[in-house]
Amino acid sequence: MIPYGRQDISLEDIHSVEKALRSDYLTTGPAVGEFEEALCRRVGAGFGVAVSSGTSALHCAVHALGIGPGDEVIVPPISFAATANCVLYVGATPIFADIESDTLCISPDSVAQQLTPKTKAVIGVDYAGQPCDWGRLRAAVPKGVALISDACHALGAEYNNKPVGAIADITVFSFHPVKHITTGEGGMVVTDNETIAEKIRRFRNHGINVGAQERNQRGTWLYDQVELGFNYRITDVQCALGLSQLERLDFFLNRRKEIAATYDQSFRDIDKIRPLSVREGVKHAYHLYVVKVPSELRSSIFESLRNVGIGVNVHYIPIYFHSYYRERFGNQEGMCKNAELSYSQILSLPIHPKLSQTDLESIIKECTKALLNSRNSTIS
Ligand SMILES: *Cc1c(COP(=O)(O)O)cnc(C)c1O
């Protein structure tokens, strides 16, 4: 099966990890800080805190804003469940705003409609690697409402020449193996706000105010747990991999862009397959390559491609469709019309740096074949 995404590990990556394994530090050591600094430089952010996953990074972000019971956070339904789960972790309520049908990013107009005096933040997902319309989002919310970018798809993307990481108040990345660069599991929160970064450093380490290394340096056993935190630390071994992977980020981005351009070109004259649009002023990072097909054909195309070993996927089932959300909040079907219609039409085609030209050509051939064999339908 050709996967929709996968990691690309080089000999340099292996050497970097080996070096970390032979060093004095397996968990928090020098590589953690180096990785945080290197990633911050790359995305133009002031402070970075590396953590155990993109999910824990989201939890840290929402916690650091002081969000809790009684508060609301606006999120899009077309995302991985972690985008909304992090709001529940702190006891607040996720409020779903609809998406824009051409990009599947959260709609600033819908966000404006969902605002209440309880709204503390908006989480925008830079879906598939395309930044949200951050200018319109900023304009849509009052001053006290924070903007969080769930940029787990969008490392290396830009919006009006600004890198994702330097736009929202807090930005979150994931280093899961399907993402642009990997540390196995891992994530990072970046921000220009030093107070928020400090809160996250503490939260990732049980809520303790001094790290073990710092205690050693100061020659003291004293530390104080000042709040209830978690063990969300990432290891030096993982950060050694992250540092080495980060050096190849441009190569990864270029290869993804080439694949997307080949798909775009090949589907140009096929009216039953429509790639999502890319907005003016955007540098797309192409974590996913998503097309829309007529709803009534989606399942059959999905199956015919799977049957010939092409690992197509659907990103995502609207979050409020999941049983947990249905049981907790009731059936909210019909709430976000664009999200639900788009969900019925989307397919993610394989895109990752290790995808060979031969595989790419065979995916395009099989997609075209599956559509030619289908009945006459159109994309609504
Ligand atoms: C991958 C992903 C996450 C979660 O990241 P993990 O590192 O797997 O915890 C959150 N949001 C989005 C949009 C993602 O794609």
mmCIF file of C-alpha atoms in Angstrom, residues 59-372:
data_model
loop_
_atom_site.group_PDB
_atom_site.id
_atom_site.type_symbol
_atom_site.label_atom_id
_atom_site.label_comp_id
_atom_site.label_asym_id
_atom_site.label_seq_id
_atom_site.Cartn_x
_atom_site.Cartn_y
_atom_site.Cartn_z
ATOM 1 C CA HIS A 59 -3.041 21.416 25.780
ATOM 2 C CA CYS A 60 -0.093 23.607 26.901
ATOM 3 C CA ALA A 61 -1.233 26.483 24.672
ATOM 4 C CA VAL A 62 -4.803 26.521 25.972
ATOM 5 C CA HIS A 63 -3.644 26.123 29.587
ATOM 6 C CA ALA A 64 -1.069 28.925 29.320
ATOM 7 C CA LEU A 65 -3.801 31.344 28.243
ATOM 8 C CA GLY A 66 -5.510 30.674 31.566
ATOM 9 C CA ILE A 67 -8.573 29.178 29.875
ATOM 10 C CA GLY A 68 -10.793 27.052 32.109
ATOM 11 C CA PRO A 69 -14.352 26.123 33.120
ATOM 12 C CA GLY A 70 -16.948 28.588 31.861
ATOM 13 C CA ASP A 71 -14.771 29.729 28.956
ATOM 14 C CA GLU A 72 -15.344 29.040 25.262
ATOM 15 C CA VAL A 73 -12.828 28.399 22.504
ATOM 16 C CA ILE A 74 -13.887 28.496 18.844
ATOM 17 C CA VAL A 75 -12.526 25.621 16.724
ATOM 18 C CA PRO A 76 -13.162 24.222 13.223
ATOM 19 C CA PRO A 77 -14.917 20.840 12.858
ATOM 20 C CA ILE A 78 -12.683 19.679 9.984
ATOM 21 C CA SER A 79 -9.589 18.706 11.951
ATOM 22 C CA PHE A 80 -8.046 15.946 13.985
ATOM 23 C CA ALA A 81 -10.004 15.576 17.242
ATOM 24 C CA ALA A 82 -7.024 16.865 19.289
ATOM 25 C CA THR A 83 -7.829 20.421 18.099
ATOM 26 C CA ALA A 84 -11.067 20.368 20.120
ATOM 27 C CA ASN A 85 -10.017 17.874 22.817
ATOM 28 C CA CYS A 86 -7.451 20.329 24.202
ATOM 29 C CA VAL A 87 -10.302 22.696 25.070
ATOM 30 C CA LEU A 88 -12.029 19.903 27.010
ATOM 31 C CA TYR A 89 -8.775 19.043 28.857
ATOM 32 C CA VAL A 90 -8.915 22.424 30.625
ATOM 33 C CA GLY A 91 -12.646 22.192 31.359
ATOM 34 C CA ALA A 92 -13.689 24.800 28.771
ATOM 35 C CA THR A 93 -16.214 24.373 25.928
ATOM 36 C CA PRO A 94 -15.259 23.988 22.248
ATOM 37 C CA ILE A 95 -17.610 25.944 19.971
ATOM 38 C CA PHE A 96 -17.556 24.890 16.335
ATOM 39 C CA ALA A 97 -17.372 27.504 13.584
ATOM 40 C CA ASP A 98 -17.868 26.512 9.947
ATOM 41 C CA ILE A 99 -15.091 26.315 7.363
ATOM 42 C CA GLU A 100 -14.645 27.957 3.960
ATOM 43 C CA SER A 101 -15.463 25.392 1.264
ATOM 44 C CA ASP A 102 -12.569 26.204 -1.065
ATOM 45 C CA THR A 103 -9.747 25.808 1.509
ATOM 46 C CA LEU A 104 -11.417 23.926 4.399
ATOM 47 C CA CYS A 105 -9.889 26.481 6.803
ATOM 48 C CA ILE A 106 -12.044 28.092 9.517
ATOM 49 C CA SER A 107 -14.317 30.874 8.231
ATOM 50 C CA PRO A 108 -13.679 34.299 9.831
ATOM 51 C CA ASP A 109 -17.354 35.185 9.213
ATOM 52 C CA SER A 110 -18.536 32.096 11.040
ATOM 53 C CA VAL A 111 -16.071 32.810 13.871
ATOM 54 C CA ALA A 112 -17.568 36.306 14.212
ATOM 55 C CA GLN A 113 -21.051 34.745 14.516
ATOM 56 C CA GLN A 114 -19.938 32.328 17.237
ATOM 57 C CA LEU A 115 -18.290 34.943 19.466
ATOM 58 C CA THR A 116 -19.803 35.458 22.930
ATOM 59 C CA PRO A 117 -18.505 37.270 26.032
ATOM 60 C CA LYS A 118 -17.170 33.845 27.114
ATOM 61 C CA THR A 119 -14.934 33.427 24.038
ATOM 62 C CA LYS A 120 -11.280 33.367 25.148
ATOM 63 C CA ALA A 121 -9.532 32.053 22.016
ATOM 64 C CA VAL A 122 -9.918 30.835 18.457
ATOM 65 C CA ILE A 123 -7.930 27.860 17.180
ATOM 66 C CA GLY A 124 -7.378 28.000 13.417
ATOM 67 C CA VAL A 125 -6.078 24.869 11.693
ATOM 68 C CA ASP A 126 -3.772 25.668 8.767
ATOM 69 C CA TYR A 127 -5.490 22.878 6.913
ATOM 70 C CA ALA A 128 -3.447 20.647 4.596
ATOM 71 C CA GLY A 129 -0.571 23.138 4.898
ATOM 72 C CA GLN A 130 -2.405 26.273 3.793
ATOM 73 C CA PRO A 131 -2.476 29.082 6.388
ATOM 74 C CA CYS A 132 -5.897 30.264 7.543
ATOM 75 C CA ASP A 133 -6.987 33.748 6.542
ATOM 76 C CA TRP A 134 -5.234 35.170 9.626
ATOM 77 C CA GLY A 135 -5.750 38.806 8.607
ATOM 78 C CA ARG A 136 -9.524 38.395 8.478
ATOM 79 C CA LEU A 137 -9.480 36.230 11.632
ATOM 80 C CA ARG A 138 -7.635 38.928 13.570
ATOM 81 C CA ALA A 139 -10.095 41.528 12.338
ATOM 82 C CA ALA A 140 -13.050 39.300 13.291
ATOM 83 C CA VAL A 141 -12.228 38.973 17.006
ATOM 84 C CA PRO A 142 -12.029 41.539 19.851
ATOM 85 C CA LYS A 143 -8.633 42.412 21.316
ATOM 86 C CA GLY A 144 -8.797 40.073 24.318
ATOM 87 C CA VAL A 145 -9.450 36.948 22.230
ATOM 88 C CA ALA A 146 -6.240 35.001 21.540
ATOM 89 C CA LEU A 147 -5.480 33.384 18.197
ATOM 90 C CA ILE A 148 -3.910 29.925 18.306
ATOM 91 C CA SER A 149 -2.619 28.366 15.116
ATOM 92 C CA ASP A 150 -2.835 24.575 15.039
ATOM 93 C CA ALA A 151 -0.037 24.397 12.465
ATOM 94 C CA CYS A 152 0.490 20.653 12.694
ATOM 95 C CA HIS A 153 0.046 20.607 8.883
ATOM 96 C CA ALA A 154 1.878 23.809 8.142
ATOM 97 C CA LEU A 155 5.552 23.864 9.164
ATOM 98 C CA GLY A 156 7.267 25.951 6.470
ATOM 99 C CA ALA A 157 4.066 27.617 5.198
ATOM 100 C CA GLU A 158 3.758 31.403 4.809
ATOM 101 C CA TYR A 159 0.955 33.959 4.773
ATOM 102 C CA ASN A 160 1.669 37.338 3.147
ATOM 103 C CA ASN A 161 5.426 36.579 3.372
ATOM 104 C CA LYS A 162 5.193 35.833 7.103
ATOM 105 C CA PRO A 163 6.097 32.308 8.234
ATOM 106 C CA VAL A 164 3.470 30.308 10.098
ATOM 107 C CA GLY A 165 4.825 30.589 13.648
ATOM 108 C CA ALA A 166 5.098 34.385 13.504
ATOM 109 C CA ILE A 167 1.418 35.154 12.833
ATOM 110 C CA ALA A 168 -0.888 33.865 15.575
ATOM 111 C CA ASP A 169 -0.374 34.576 19.305
ATOM 112 C CA ILE A 170 0.595 30.942 19.860
ATOM 113 C CA THR A 171 1.465 28.342 17.195
ATOM 114 C CA VAL A 172 1.587 24.593 17.643
ATOM 115 C CA PHE A 173 3.538 22.063 15.557
ATOM 116 C CA SER A 174 3.571 18.240 15.536
ATOM 117 C CA PHE A 175 6.493 15.978 14.679
ATOM 118 C CA HIS A 176 4.501 12.790 14.170
ATOM 119 C CA PRO A 177 6.020 10.664 11.345
ATOM 120 C CA VAL A 178 3.408 11.764 8.761
ATOM 121 C CA LYS A 179 4.198 15.458 9.334
ATOM 122 C CA HIS A 180 6.890 17.543 7.582
ATOM 123 C CA ILE A 181 9.669 16.628 10.000
ATOM 124 C CA THR A 182 9.555 13.936 12.658
ATOM 125 C CA THR A 183 10.854 13.130 16.130
ATOM 126 C CA GLY A 184 8.797 9.900 16.365
ATOM 127 C CA GLU A 185 6.282 11.550 18.660
ATOM 128 C CA GLY A 186 6.790 15.203 19.492
ATOM 129 C CA GLY A 187 5.539 18.731 19.219
ATOM 130 C CA MET A 188 6.394 22.360 19.889
ATOM 131 C CA VAL A 189 4.654 25.510 21.006
ATOM 132 C CA VAL A 190 6.088 28.783 19.702
ATOM 133 C CA THR A 191 5.161 32.336 20.698
ATOM 134 C CA ASP A 192 6.595 35.829 21.024
ATOM 135 C CA ASN A 193 5.166 36.094 24.538
ATOM 136 C CA GLU A 194 7.846 35.210 27.102
ATOM 137 C CA THR A 195 5.377 34.852 30.001
ATOM 138 C CA ILE A 196 3.366 32.303 28.038
ATOM 139 C CA ALA A 197 6.535 30.390 27.092
ATOM 140 C CA GLU A 198 7.599 30.279 30.772
ATOM 141 C CA LYS A 199 4.177 28.979 31.821
ATOM 142 C CA ILE A 200 4.433 26.221 29.230
ATOM 143 C CA ARG A 201 7.948 25.245 30.349
ATOM 144 C CA ARG A 202 6.596 24.799 33.869
ATOM 145 C CA PHE A 203 3.437 22.977 32.758
ATOM 146 C CA ARG A 204 5.471 20.468 30.700
ATOM 147 C CA ASN A 205 7.418 19.587 33.860
ATOM 148 C CA HIS A 206 4.688 18.809 36.447
ATOM 149 C CA GLY A 207 4.173 22.480 37.301
ATOM 150 C CA ILE A 208 7.596 22.562 38.978
ATOM 151 C CA ASN A 209 9.370 25.918 38.955
ATOM 152 C CA VAL A 210 12.995 24.733 38.502
ATOM 153 C CA GLY A 211 14.174 22.004 36.123
ATOM 154 C CA ALA A 212 16.410 19.132 37.301
ATOM 155 C CA GLN A 213 19.396 20.445 35.309
ATOM 156 C CA GLU A 214 19.091 23.907 36.792
ATOM 157 C CA ARG A 215 18.905 22.422 40.329
ATOM 158 C CA ASN A 216 22.100 20.500 39.648
ATOM 159 C CA GLN A 217 23.853 23.611 38.398
ATOM 160 C CA ARG A 218 22.714 25.638 41.404
ATOM 161 C CA GLY A 219 23.706 22.834 43.785
ATOM 162 C CA THR A 220 20.340 22.675 45.516
ATOM 163 C CA TRP A 221 17.652 20.115 46.154
ATOM 164 C CA LEU A 222 15.001 22.795 46.501
ATOM 165 C CA TYR A 223 12.172 23.010 44.048
ATOM 166 C CA ASP A 224 8.536 23.958 44.332
ATOM 167 C CA GLN A 225 5.528 22.565 42.536
ATOM 168 C CA VAL A 226 3.388 25.659 42.114
ATOM 169 C CA GLU A 227 0.570 24.251 39.960
ATOM 170 C CA LEU A 228 -0.687 20.931 38.621
ATOM 171 C CA GLY A 229 1.278 20.159 35.455
ATOM 172 C CA PHE A 230 2.142 17.044 33.470
ATOM 173 C CA ASN A 231 5.168 15.171 32.232
ATOM 174 C CA TYR A 232 5.002 16.478 28.666
ATOM 175 C CA ARG A 233 8.795 16.479 28.187
ATOM 176 C CA ILE A 234 10.417 15.416 24.940
ATOM 177 C CA THR A 235 13.732 13.528 24.998
ATOM 178 C CA ASP A 236 17.189 14.586 23.796
ATOM 179 C CA VAL A 237 17.209 11.553 21.510
ATOM 180 C CA GLN A 238 14.043 12.799 19.807
ATOM 181 C CA CYS A 239 15.336 16.368 19.534
ATOM 182 C CA ALA A 240 18.587 15.105 17.985
ATOM 183 C CA LEU A 241 16.420 13.553 15.269
ATOM 184 C CA GLY A 242 14.368 16.750 14.992
ATOM 185 C CA LEU A 243 17.498 18.912 14.549
ATOM 186 C CA SER A 244 18.775 16.686 11.788
ATOM 187 C CA GLN A 245 15.359 16.498 10.081
ATOM 188 C CA LEU A 246 14.955 20.289 10.242
ATOM 189 C CA GLU A 247 18.038 20.675 8.042
ATOM 190 C CA ARG A 248 16.161 18.928 5.252
ATOM 191 C CA LEU A 249 12.897 20.851 5.675
ATOM 192 C CA ASP A 250 13.369 22.814 2.441
ATOM 193 C CA PHE A 251 14.017 19.639 0.502
ATOM 194 C CA PHE A 252 10.852 18.091 2.007
ATOM 195 C CA LEU A 253 8.778 21.182 1.189
ATOM 196 C CA ASN A 254 10.058 21.364 -2.382
ATOM 197 C CA ARG A 255 9.355 17.715 -3.077
ATOM 198 C CA ARG A 256 5.816 18.070 -1.673
ATOM 199 C CA LYS A 257 5.270 21.149 -3.831
ATOM 200 C CA GLU A 258 6.457 19.311 -6.954
ATOM 201 C CA ILE A 259 4.075 16.421 -6.280
ATOM 202 C CA ALA A 260 1.170 18.837 -5.739
ATOM 203 C CA ALA A 261 1.999 20.644 -8.995
ATOM 204 C CA THR A 262 2.003 17.335 -10.876
ATOM 205 C CA TYR A 263 -1.407 16.419 -9.434
ATOM 206 C CA ASP A 264 -2.781 19.911 -10.222
ATOM 207 C CA GLN A 265 -1.587 19.688 -13.806
ATOM 208 C CA SER A 266 -2.960 16.162 -14.310
ATOM 209 C CA PHE A 267 -6.417 16.939 -12.898
ATOM 210 C CA ARG A 268 -6.817 20.267 -14.726
ATOM 211 C CA ASP A 269 -9.120 18.921 -17.409
ATOM 212 C CA ILE A 270 -11.051 16.430 -15.294
ATOM 213 C CA ASP A 271 -14.215 18.115 -14.054
ATOM 214 C CA LYS A 272 -15.088 15.405 -11.526
ATOM 215 C CA ILE A 273 -11.908 15.930 -9.519
ATOM 216 C CA ARG A 274 -11.234 19.346 -8.046
ATOM 217 C CA PRO A 275 -8.179 20.164 -5.913
ATOM 218 C CA LEU A 276 -8.755 22.600 -3.031
ATOM 219 C CA SER A 277 -7.904 26.157 -3.981
ATOM 220 C CA VAL A 278 -4.753 27.944 -2.903
ATOM 221 C CA ARG A 279 -5.324 31.558 -1.912
ATOM 222 C CA GLU A 280 -3.385 34.586 -3.109
ATOM 223 C CA GLY A 281 -0.363 35.458 -0.907
ATOM 224 C CA VAL A 282 -0.018 31.960 0.519
ATOM 225 C CA LYS A 283 2.970 29.612 0.515
ATOM 226 C CA HIS A 284 1.392 26.174 0.899
ATOM 227 C CA ALA A 285 3.302 23.501 2.840
ATOM 228 C CA TYR A 286 1.293 20.561 1.375
ATOM 229 C CA HIS A 287 1.107 18.262 4.346
ATOM 230 C CA LEU A 288 -1.933 16.841 2.525
ATOM 231 C CA TYR A 289 -3.065 16.890 -1.079
ATOM 232 C CA VAL A 290 -6.868 17.029 -0.882
ATOM 233 C CA VAL A 291 -9.304 16.833 -3.790
ATOM 234 C CA LYS A 292 -13.066 17.057 -3.928
ATOM 235 C CA VAL A 293 -15.044 14.529 -5.947
ATOM 236 C CA PRO A 294 -18.836 14.176 -6.277
ATOM 237 C CA SER A 295 -20.191 12.933 -2.901
ATOM 238 C CA GLU A 296 -22.003 9.966 -4.399
ATOM 239 C CA LEU A 297 -18.756 8.695 -5.944
ATOM 240 C CA ARG A 298 -16.439 9.241 -2.999
ATOM 241 C CA SER A 299 -16.794 5.783 -1.409
ATOM 242 C CA SER A 300 -16.449 3.895 -4.667
ATOM 243 C CA ILE A 301 -13.350 5.881 -5.684
ATOM 244 C CA PHE A 302 -11.891 5.373 -2.209
ATOM 245 C CA GLU A 303 -12.439 1.616 -2.509
ATOM 246 C CA SER A 304 -11.128 1.248 -6.054
ATOM 247 C CA LEU A 305 -7.939 3.121 -5.150
ATOM 248 C CA ARG A 306 -7.450 1.113 -1.948
ATOM 249 C CA ASN A 307 -7.978 -2.093 -3.941
ATOM 250 C CA VAL A 308 -5.021 -1.251 -6.169
ATOM 251 C CA GLY A 309 -2.765 -0.415 -3.203
ATOM 252 C CA ILE A 310 -3.180 3.355 -3.086
ATOM 253 C CA GLY A 311 -3.561 4.501 0.526
ATOM 254 C CA VAL A 312 -6.098 7.286 0.041
ATOM 255 C CA ASN A 313 -7.613 8.748 3.175
ATOM 256 C CA VAL A 314 -10.245 11.236 4.365
ATOM 257 C CA HIS A 315 -9.158 14.228 6.488
ATOM 258 C CA TYR A 316 -11.389 14.638 8.455
ATOM 259 C CA ILE A 317 -14.681 13.376 9.839
ATOM 260 C CA PRO A 318 -16.278 16.486 11.435
ATOM 261 C CA ILE A 319 -15.211 16.335 15.089
ATOM 262 C CA TYR A 320 -18.766 16.676 16.431
ATOM 263 C CA PHE A 321 -19.761 13.499 14.525
ATOM 264 C CA HIS A 322 -17.617 11.337 16.866
ATOM 265 C CA SER A 323 -19.560 9.346 19.485
ATOM 266 C CA TYR A 324 -17.818 11.069 22.383
ATOM 267 C CA TYR A 325 -18.937 14.488 21.147
ATOM 268 C CA ARG A 326 -22.443 13.208 20.299
ATOM 269 C CA GLU A 327 -22.829 11.728 23.777
ATOM 270 C CA ARG A 328 -21.488 14.800 25.515
ATOM 271 C CA PHE A 329 -23.049 17.584 23.424
ATOM 272 C CA GLY A 330 -25.962 15.866 21.666
ATOM 273 C CA ASN A 331 -26.395 15.364 17.947
ATOM 274 C CA GLN A 332 -25.111 18.542 16.305
ATOM 275 C CA GLU A 333 -25.578 17.344 12.724
ATOM 276 C CA GLY A 334 -26.418 20.233 10.413
ATOM 277 C CA MET A 335 -24.492 22.745 12.551
ATOM 278 C CA CYS A 336 -21.645 23.452 10.081
ATOM 279 C CA LYS A 337 -23.080 22.999 6.600
ATOM 280 C CA ASN A 338 -19.912 23.684 4.583
ATOM 281 C CA ALA A 339 -17.915 21.302 6.758
ATOM 282 C CA GLU A 340 -20.442 18.497 6.396
ATOM 283 C CA LEU A 341 -20.800 18.869 2.624
ATOM 284 C CA SER A 342 -17.031 19.104 2.133
ATOM 285 C CA TYR A 343 -16.521 16.069 4.332
ATOM 286 C CA SER A 344 -18.710 14.033 1.957
ATOM 287 C CA GLN A 345 -16.553 15.044 -1.037
ATOM 288 C CA ILE A 346 -12.927 14.957 0.104
ATOM 289 C CA LEU A 347 -10.125 12.481 -0.525
ATOM 290 C CA SER A 348 -6.469 12.831 0.485
ATOM 291 C CA LEU A 349 -4.071 11.451 -2.112
ATOM 292 C CA PRO A 350 -0.584 10.236 -1.150
ATOM 293 C CA ILE A 351 1.987 13.021 -0.808
ATOM 294 C CA HIS A 352 5.354 12.686 0.927
ATOM 295 C CA PRO A 353 9.024 13.092 -0.032
ATOM 296 C CA LYS A 354 9.609 9.377 -0.533
ATOM 297 C CA LEU A 355 6.779 9.017 -3.059
ATOM 298 C CA SER A 356 8.421 7.885 -6.316
ATOM 299 C CA GLN A 357 7.624 9.325 -9.747
ATOM 300 C CA THR A 358 6.392 5.880 -10.838
ATOM 301 C CA ASP A 359 3.985 5.671 -7.893
ATOM 302 C CA LEU A 360 2.823 9.225 -8.521
ATOM 303 C CA GLU A 361 2.049 8.434 -12.152
ATOM 304 C CA SER A 362 0.205 5.257 -11.247
ATOM 305 C CA ILE A 363 -1.913 7.146 -8.648
ATOM 306 C CA ILE A 364 -2.887 9.709 -11.287
ATOM 307 C CA LYS A 365 -3.712 6.961 -13.805
ATOM 308 C CA GLU A 366 -5.855 5.056 -11.286
ATOM 309 C CA CYS A 367 -7.705 8.211 -10.150
ATOM 310 C CA THR A 368 -8.526 9.090 -13.736
ATOM 311 C CA LYS A 369 -9.658 5.528 -14.441
ATOM 312 C CA ALA A 370 -11.860 5.353 -11.330
ATOM 313 C CA LEU A 371 -13.595 8.578 -12.383
ATOM 314 C CA LEU A 372 -14.021 7.636 -16.034
#
